[in-house]
Amino acid sequence: MLPRKHEREQLIKTVGVVGAGAMGSGIAQVFAQAGFSVQLVDLAQPILDRARATIDNSLTKFVEKGKIAAADRDATWRRLSTATSLDALANADYIVEAIVEDANAKCELFASLDARLSPDVILASNTSSISITSLGAATKRPDKVLGMHFMNPVPLMPLVEMVRGQTTSAESMRIGSELCTRLGKTPVEAADYPGFIANRILMPMINEAIYALMEGVGTPEAIDTVMKLGMNHPMGPLTLADFIGLDVCLAILDVLHEGLGDPKYRACPLLRRLVAAGHLGRKSGQGFYKY
Ligand code: CAA
């Protein structure tokens, strides 16, 4: 007999996370900390090794600050496995995809997951701006495809933007939102328009800060200080852009510009030039600041 609807999310015990970059490793960590068995998958072992080091660093900080006990850290590790093949996801009850922000790569992965996994498994994407509807259309289960957009750094940020595609069912949204609550996070629903809510608002602010820098309105430090001390933002917009990755910011702005067709989303030429130079922010050692 099929489980009753309200029991379905309780049956989610094993979560597969595909993509072990900054976001994927954070997502795997928070699910494992919340008691789920987690399979973290990426193509190459060095990426998984780096993800393990990132998770270790984060859990150690939490132990040092007394936010979790050392025993919780050890239990988290026992629940988390890594693998280089999608075969490891055979027992997953729920998937979160967090691979590169490339629509073709994501559609290909969704089609492949759809072919491999039981038809009742929900496929969530951590995409920051790619259409959930088009990811759903790459599968035979578009009602079970949704956006689950975590914020960076995932272990600290309480928001998850839950994106409903054109054909995502209310039941899938409810199960995804329940999972967020079990992670101790707050789900907020957004419709499937480019950039959803978070990046529709955040990226134009970052872009404007870059225009202000390009036009010599202020130095990077001046621009960031105004927003930190004047608006109480935890990071100034240029520091935040370096933190997110300038390539990621540019890709999101391009999606907003193309998808909404309004010139107000046109990426600042200085941002484009920094990305072309390989100055991608913190991860490359240089962006608006040097690291
Ligand atoms: N795990 C555990 N602890 C962590 C951590 C992690 N991953 N990252 C940082 N910390 C800890 C630090 O060790 C530090 O601890 P102490 O206070 O004991 O030193 C504490 O958190 C605060 O960190 P910092 O002192 O380094 O810096 P901070 O006070 O500025 O806080 C921050 C860091 C929480 C990231 C804060 O700056 C912040 O909220 N910044 C804005 C982040 C943001 O806007 N994120 C959204 C980005 S947009 C996005 O993700 C979506 C997208 O699609 C682009």
Coordinates of C-alpha atoms and ligand atoms in Angstrom, one line a residue:
M1 CA 0.0 0.0 0.0
L2 CA 1.3 3.5 -0.8
P3 CA 2.2 5.6 2.2
R4 CA -0.3 8.3 3.2
K5 CA 0.7 11.7 1.8
H6 CA 1.7 13.3 5.1
E7 CA 4.0 10.3 5.8
R8 CA 5.9 10.6 2.6
E9 CA 8.6 13.1 3.8
Q10 CA 9.2 11.0 6.8
L11 CA 10.2 8.2 4.5
I12 CA 13.0 10.3 3.0
K13 CA 16.0 8.9 4.8
T14 CA 18.8 9.0 2.1
V15 CA 19.5 12.1 0.2
G16 CA 21.7 12.2 -2.9
V17 CA 23.6 15.5 -3.5
V18 CA 25.2 15.8 -7.0
G19 CA 28.0 18.3 -7.3
A20 CA 30.5 18.8 -4.5
G21 CA 31.5 22.4 -4.9
A22 CA 31.0 25.1 -2.3
M23 CA 27.2 24.7 -2.4
G24 CA 27.0 20.9 -2.8
S25 CA 29.4 20.3 0.1
G26 CA 27.4 22.7 2.3
I27 CA 24.1 21.0 1.3
A28 CA 25.5 17.6 2.0
Q29 CA 26.7 18.8 5.4
V30 CA 23.4 20.3 6.5
F31 CA 21.4 17.2 5.5
A32 CA 23.9 14.9 7.3
Q33 CA 23.9 17.1 10.4
A34 CA 20.1 16.9 10.4
G35 CA 20.2 13.1 10.5
F36 CA 19.8 12.1 6.9
S37 CA 22.1 9.5 5.2
V38 CA 23.9 11.5 2.4
Q39 CA 25.6 10.3 -0.8
L40 CA 27.6 13.2 -2.2
V41 CA 28.6 12.6 -5.8
D42 CA 31.0 14.4 -8.1
L43 CA 33.0 13.4 -11.2
A44 CA 36.5 13.6 -9.7
Q45 CA 38.0 12.4 -6.5
P46 CA 40.0 15.6 -5.8
I47 CA 36.7 17.6 -5.8
L48 CA 35.3 15.2 -3.2
D49 CA 38.5 15.4 -1.1
R50 CA 38.2 19.2 -1.1
A51 CA 34.5 19.0 -0.2
R52 CA 35.4 16.7 2.8
A53 CA 38.0 19.3 3.9
T54 CA 35.5 22.1 3.6
I55 CA 32.9 20.2 5.6
D56 CA 35.5 19.2 8.2
N57 CA 36.5 22.8 8.6
S58 CA 32.9 23.9 9.1
L59 CA 32.0 21.2 11.6
T60 CA 35.2 21.9 13.6
K61 CA 34.2 25.6 13.8
F62 CA 30.8 24.5 15.2
V63 CA 32.4 22.2 17.7
E64 CA 34.9 24.9 18.8
K65 CA 32.0 27.3 19.3
G66 CA 30.0 24.8 21.2
K67 CA 27.2 24.9 18.6
I68 CA 27.4 21.1 18.2
A69 CA 29.1 18.4 20.3
A70 CA 32.1 16.5 19.1
A71 CA 29.9 13.4 19.1
D72 CA 27.5 15.2 16.6
R73 CA 30.4 15.9 14.3
D74 CA 31.4 12.2 14.4
A75 CA 27.8 11.1 13.8
T76 CA 27.5 13.5 10.9
W77 CA 30.6 12.0 9.3
R78 CA 29.2 8.5 9.7
R79 CA 26.1 9.5 7.8
L80 CA 28.0 11.1 4.9
S81 CA 29.6 9.1 2.0
T82 CA 31.2 10.3 -1.2
A83 CA 31.3 8.7 -4.6
T84 CA 32.4 9.4 -8.2
S85 CA 29.5 7.6 -9.9
L86 CA 25.8 8.3 -10.1
D87 CA 25.4 4.5 -9.4
A88 CA 25.9 5.5 -5.7
L89 CA 22.5 7.2 -5.8
A90 CA 20.5 3.9 -6.3
N91 CA 19.0 4.1 -2.8
A92 CA 18.4 7.8 -2.6
D93 CA 14.9 9.0 -1.7
Y94 CA 15.5 12.6 -2.7
I95 CA 18.1 14.3 -4.9
V96 CA 19.6 17.8 -4.7
E97 CA 21.6 18.8 -7.8
A98 CA 24.3 21.4 -7.3
I99 CA 26.5 21.1 -10.4
V100 CA 27.9 23.9 -12.6
E101 CA 25.4 26.6 -13.6
D102 CA 25.0 25.5 -17.1
A103 CA 21.5 24.8 -18.5
N104 CA 22.6 22.0 -20.9
A105 CA 24.7 20.2 -18.3
K106 CA 21.8 20.4 -15.8
C107 CA 19.2 19.1 -18.3
E108 CA 21.5 16.2 -19.3
L109 CA 22.0 15.3 -15.6
F110 CA 18.2 15.5 -14.9
A111 CA 17.5 13.2 -17.9
S112 CA 20.1 10.8 -16.6
L113 CA 18.8 10.8 -13.0
D114 CA 15.2 10.4 -14.3
A115 CA 16.3 7.3 -16.2
R116 CA 18.1 5.7 -13.2
L117 CA 15.9 6.5 -10.2
S118 CA 12.6 5.2 -9.0
P119 CA 9.7 7.4 -10.4
D120 CA 8.7 8.7 -7.0
V121 CA 12.0 10.3 -6.2
I122 CA 11.9 14.1 -6.2
L123 CA 14.7 15.8 -8.1
A124 CA 15.5 19.3 -6.6
S125 CA 18.0 21.7 -8.2
N126 CA 20.1 24.3 -6.3
T127 CA 20.2 26.4 -9.4
S128 CA 20.4 30.1 -8.7
S129 CA 18.6 31.2 -11.9
I130 CA 18.1 28.5 -14.5
S131 CA 14.5 27.6 -15.3
I132 CA 13.1 24.8 -13.2
T133 CA 10.4 24.2 -15.8
S134 CA 13.1 23.4 -18.4
L135 CA 14.8 21.0 -16.0
G136 CA 11.4 19.3 -15.4
A137 CA 10.8 19.1 -19.1
A138 CA 14.1 17.1 -19.5
T139 CA 12.5 14.3 -17.3
K140 CA 9.3 12.2 -17.4
R141 CA 8.5 13.5 -13.9
P142 CA 8.1 17.3 -14.2
D143 CA 5.7 17.3 -11.3
K144 CA 8.5 16.0 -9.1
V145 CA 11.1 18.6 -10.2
L146 CA 11.6 21.7 -8.1
G147 CA 14.1 24.4 -7.1
M148 CA 15.7 24.2 -3.7
H149 CA 18.0 27.2 -3.7
F150 CA 20.3 27.4 -0.7
M151 CA 22.4 30.5 0.2
N152 CA 26.1 30.6 0.7
P153 CA 27.5 29.7 3.2
V154 CA 24.9 26.9 3.4
P155 CA 25.7 25.8 7.0
L156 CA 25.0 29.4 8.3
M157 CA 22.3 30.9 6.1
P158 CA 18.7 30.1 7.2
L159 CA 16.9 30.7 3.9
V160 CA 16.0 28.2 1.2
E161 CA 14.2 29.6 -1.8
M162 CA 11.8 26.9 -3.0
V163 CA 11.0 27.3 -6.7
R164 CA 7.8 26.0 -8.2
G165 CA 8.2 25.1 -11.9
Q166 CA 5.2 25.3 -14.3
T167 CA 4.2 21.7 -13.6
T168 CA 5.7 21.1 -10.1
S169 CA 3.0 19.6 -8.0
A170 CA 1.8 21.1 -4.7
E171 CA 2.7 17.8 -3.0
S172 CA 6.4 18.0 -4.2
M173 CA 6.6 21.6 -3.0
R174 CA 5.2 20.6 0.4
I175 CA 7.7 17.7 0.8
G176 CA 10.6 19.9 -0.2
S177 CA 9.5 22.6 2.2
E178 CA 9.1 20.1 5.0
L179 CA 12.7 18.9 4.4
C180 CA 13.9 22.5 4.8
T181 CA 12.2 22.8 8.1
R182 CA 13.8 19.5 9.2
L183 CA 17.2 21.1 8.3
G184 CA 16.3 24.1 10.6
K185 CA 16.0 26.4 7.6
T186 CA 13.1 28.6 6.4
P187 CA 11.6 27.8 3.0
V188 CA 10.2 30.7 1.0
E189 CA 8.3 29.9 -2.2
A190 CA 9.2 31.7 -5.5
A191 CA 7.7 31.3 -9.0
D192 CA 9.9 30.1 -11.8
Y193 CA 11.0 33.5 -13.3
P194 CA 14.7 34.2 -14.1
G195 CA 16.6 34.8 -10.9
F196 CA 13.6 33.9 -8.8
I197 CA 13.4 36.3 -5.8
A198 CA 16.9 36.3 -4.3
N199 CA 19.0 37.0 -7.4
R200 CA 16.3 39.2 -9.1
I201 CA 17.0 41.7 -6.2
L202 CA 20.6 40.9 -5.2
M203 CA 22.3 40.9 -8.6
P204 CA 21.0 44.3 -9.8
M205 CA 22.4 45.8 -6.5
I206 CA 25.8 44.1 -7.0
N207 CA 25.8 45.2 -10.7
E208 CA 25.0 48.8 -9.7
A209 CA 27.9 48.7 -7.2
I210 CA 30.2 47.6 -10.0
Y211 CA 28.9 50.5 -12.2
A212 CA 29.6 52.9 -9.4
L213 CA 33.1 51.6 -9.1
M214 CA 33.7 51.8 -12.9
E215 CA 32.4 55.3 -13.0
G216 CA 34.7 56.3 -10.1
V217 CA 31.9 57.2 -7.8
G218 CA 33.8 55.5 -5.0
T219 CA 36.7 53.1 -4.2
P220 CA 35.8 49.4 -3.5
E221 CA 36.3 50.1 0.2
A222 CA 34.1 53.2 0.1
I223 CA 31.3 51.4 -1.8
D224 CA 31.4 48.5 0.6
T225 CA 31.6 50.6 3.7
V226 CA 28.5 52.7 2.7
M227 CA 26.4 49.5 2.4
K228 CA 27.9 47.9 5.5
L229 CA 27.6 50.8 7.9
G230 CA 24.8 52.7 6.2
M231 CA 22.5 49.8 5.4
N232 CA 23.7 47.2 8.0
H233 CA 24.6 44.7 5.3
P234 CA 26.9 42.0 6.7
M235 CA 29.2 42.3 3.7
G236 CA 29.5 45.2 1.1
P237 CA 28.3 44.3 -2.4
L238 CA 31.8 44.0 -3.9
T239 CA 33.0 41.8 -1.1
L240 CA 29.9 39.7 -1.5
A241 CA 30.4 39.5 -5.3
D242 CA 34.0 38.2 -4.7
F243 CA 32.5 35.7 -2.2
I244 CA 29.8 34.5 -4.6
G245 CA 32.2 34.4 -7.5
L246 CA 32.3 37.0 -10.3
D247 CA 31.7 34.4 -13.0
V248 CA 28.6 33.2 -11.1
C249 CA 27.4 36.8 -10.8
L250 CA 27.9 37.4 -14.5
A251 CA 26.1 34.2 -15.5
I252 CA 23.1 35.1 -13.3
L253 CA 23.0 38.7 -14.7
D254 CA 23.1 37.2 -18.3
V255 CA 20.1 34.9 -17.4
L256 CA 18.2 37.9 -16.0
H257 CA 19.0 40.1 -19.0
E258 CA 18.1 37.4 -21.6
G259 CA 15.1 36.0 -19.7
L260 CA 13.5 39.3 -18.8
G261 CA 14.7 41.3 -21.8
D262 CA 15.1 44.5 -19.8
P263 CA 18.3 46.6 -20.3
K264 CA 18.3 47.3 -16.6
Y265 CA 19.8 43.8 -16.1
R266 CA 22.8 44.4 -18.5
A267 CA 26.0 43.2 -16.8
C268 CA 28.5 46.0 -16.1
P269 CA 31.4 45.8 -18.7
L270 CA 33.9 45.9 -15.8
L271 CA 32.4 42.7 -14.4
R272 CA 32.7 41.1 -17.8
R273 CA 36.3 42.2 -18.1
L274 CA 37.3 40.9 -14.7
V275 CA 35.8 37.5 -15.5
A276 CA 37.6 37.5 -18.9
A277 CA 40.9 38.1 -17.0
G278 CA 40.2 35.1 -14.7
H279 CA 39.7 37.4 -11.7
L280 CA 36.8 35.5 -10.3
G281 CA 36.9 36.7 -6.7
R282 CA 38.0 34.8 -3.6
K283 CA 38.2 31.4 -5.3
S284 CA 40.8 32.7 -7.8
G285 CA 42.7 34.9 -5.3
Q286 CA 41.6 38.1 -6.9
G287 CA 38.4 40.0 -7.7
F288 CA 37.6 43.5 -6.5
Y289 CA 40.1 42.7 -3.7
K290 CA 43.2 40.4 -3.4
Y291 CA 43.0 37.3 -1.2
Ligands
CAA1 N1 30.7 26.9 8.7 C1 30.8 27.2 10.0 N2 31.1 28.4 10.5 C2 31.4 29.4 9.6 C3 31.3 29.1 8.2 C4 30.9 27.8 7.8 N3 30.8 27.5 6.5 N4 31.7 30.3 7.5 C5 31.9 31.2 8.5 N5 31.8 30.7 9.7 C6 32.0 31.3 11.0 C7 33.3 32.0 11.1 O1 34.3 31.1 11.5 C8 33.0 33.1 12.1 O2 33.2 32.6 13.4 P1 33.7 33.5 14.6 O3 32.7 34.6 14.8 O4 33.8 32.6 15.8 O5 35.0 34.0 14.1 C9 31.6 33.4 11.9 O6 31.0 32.4 11.1 C10 31.4 34.7 11.2 O7 32.3 34.7 10.1 P2 33.3 35.8 9.8 O8 33.9 36.4 11.0 O9 34.3 35.2 8.8 O10 32.6 36.9 9.0 P3 31.2 37.5 9.2 O11 30.9 37.9 10.5 O12 31.1 38.5 8.1 O13 30.1 36.4 8.8 C11 28.9 35.6 6.9 C12 30.3 35.6 7.7 C13 27.9 34.8 7.8 C14 29.2 34.9 5.6 C15 28.4 37.0 6.8 O14 29.4 37.9 6.3 C16 27.2 37.1 5.8 O15 26.1 36.8 6.2 N6 27.5 37.5 4.6 C17 26.5 37.6 3.6 C18 26.3 36.3 3.0 C19 25.3 36.3 1.9 O16 24.7 37.3 1.5 N7 25.0 35.1 1.3 C20 24.1 35.0 0.2 C21 24.9 35.0 -1.0 S1 23.9 34.9 -2.4 C22 23.7 33.3 -2.6 O17 24.2 32.4 -2.0 C23 22.7 32.9 -3.7 C24 23.2 33.0 -5.0 O18 22.5 32.4 -5.8 C25 24.3 33.8 -5.5

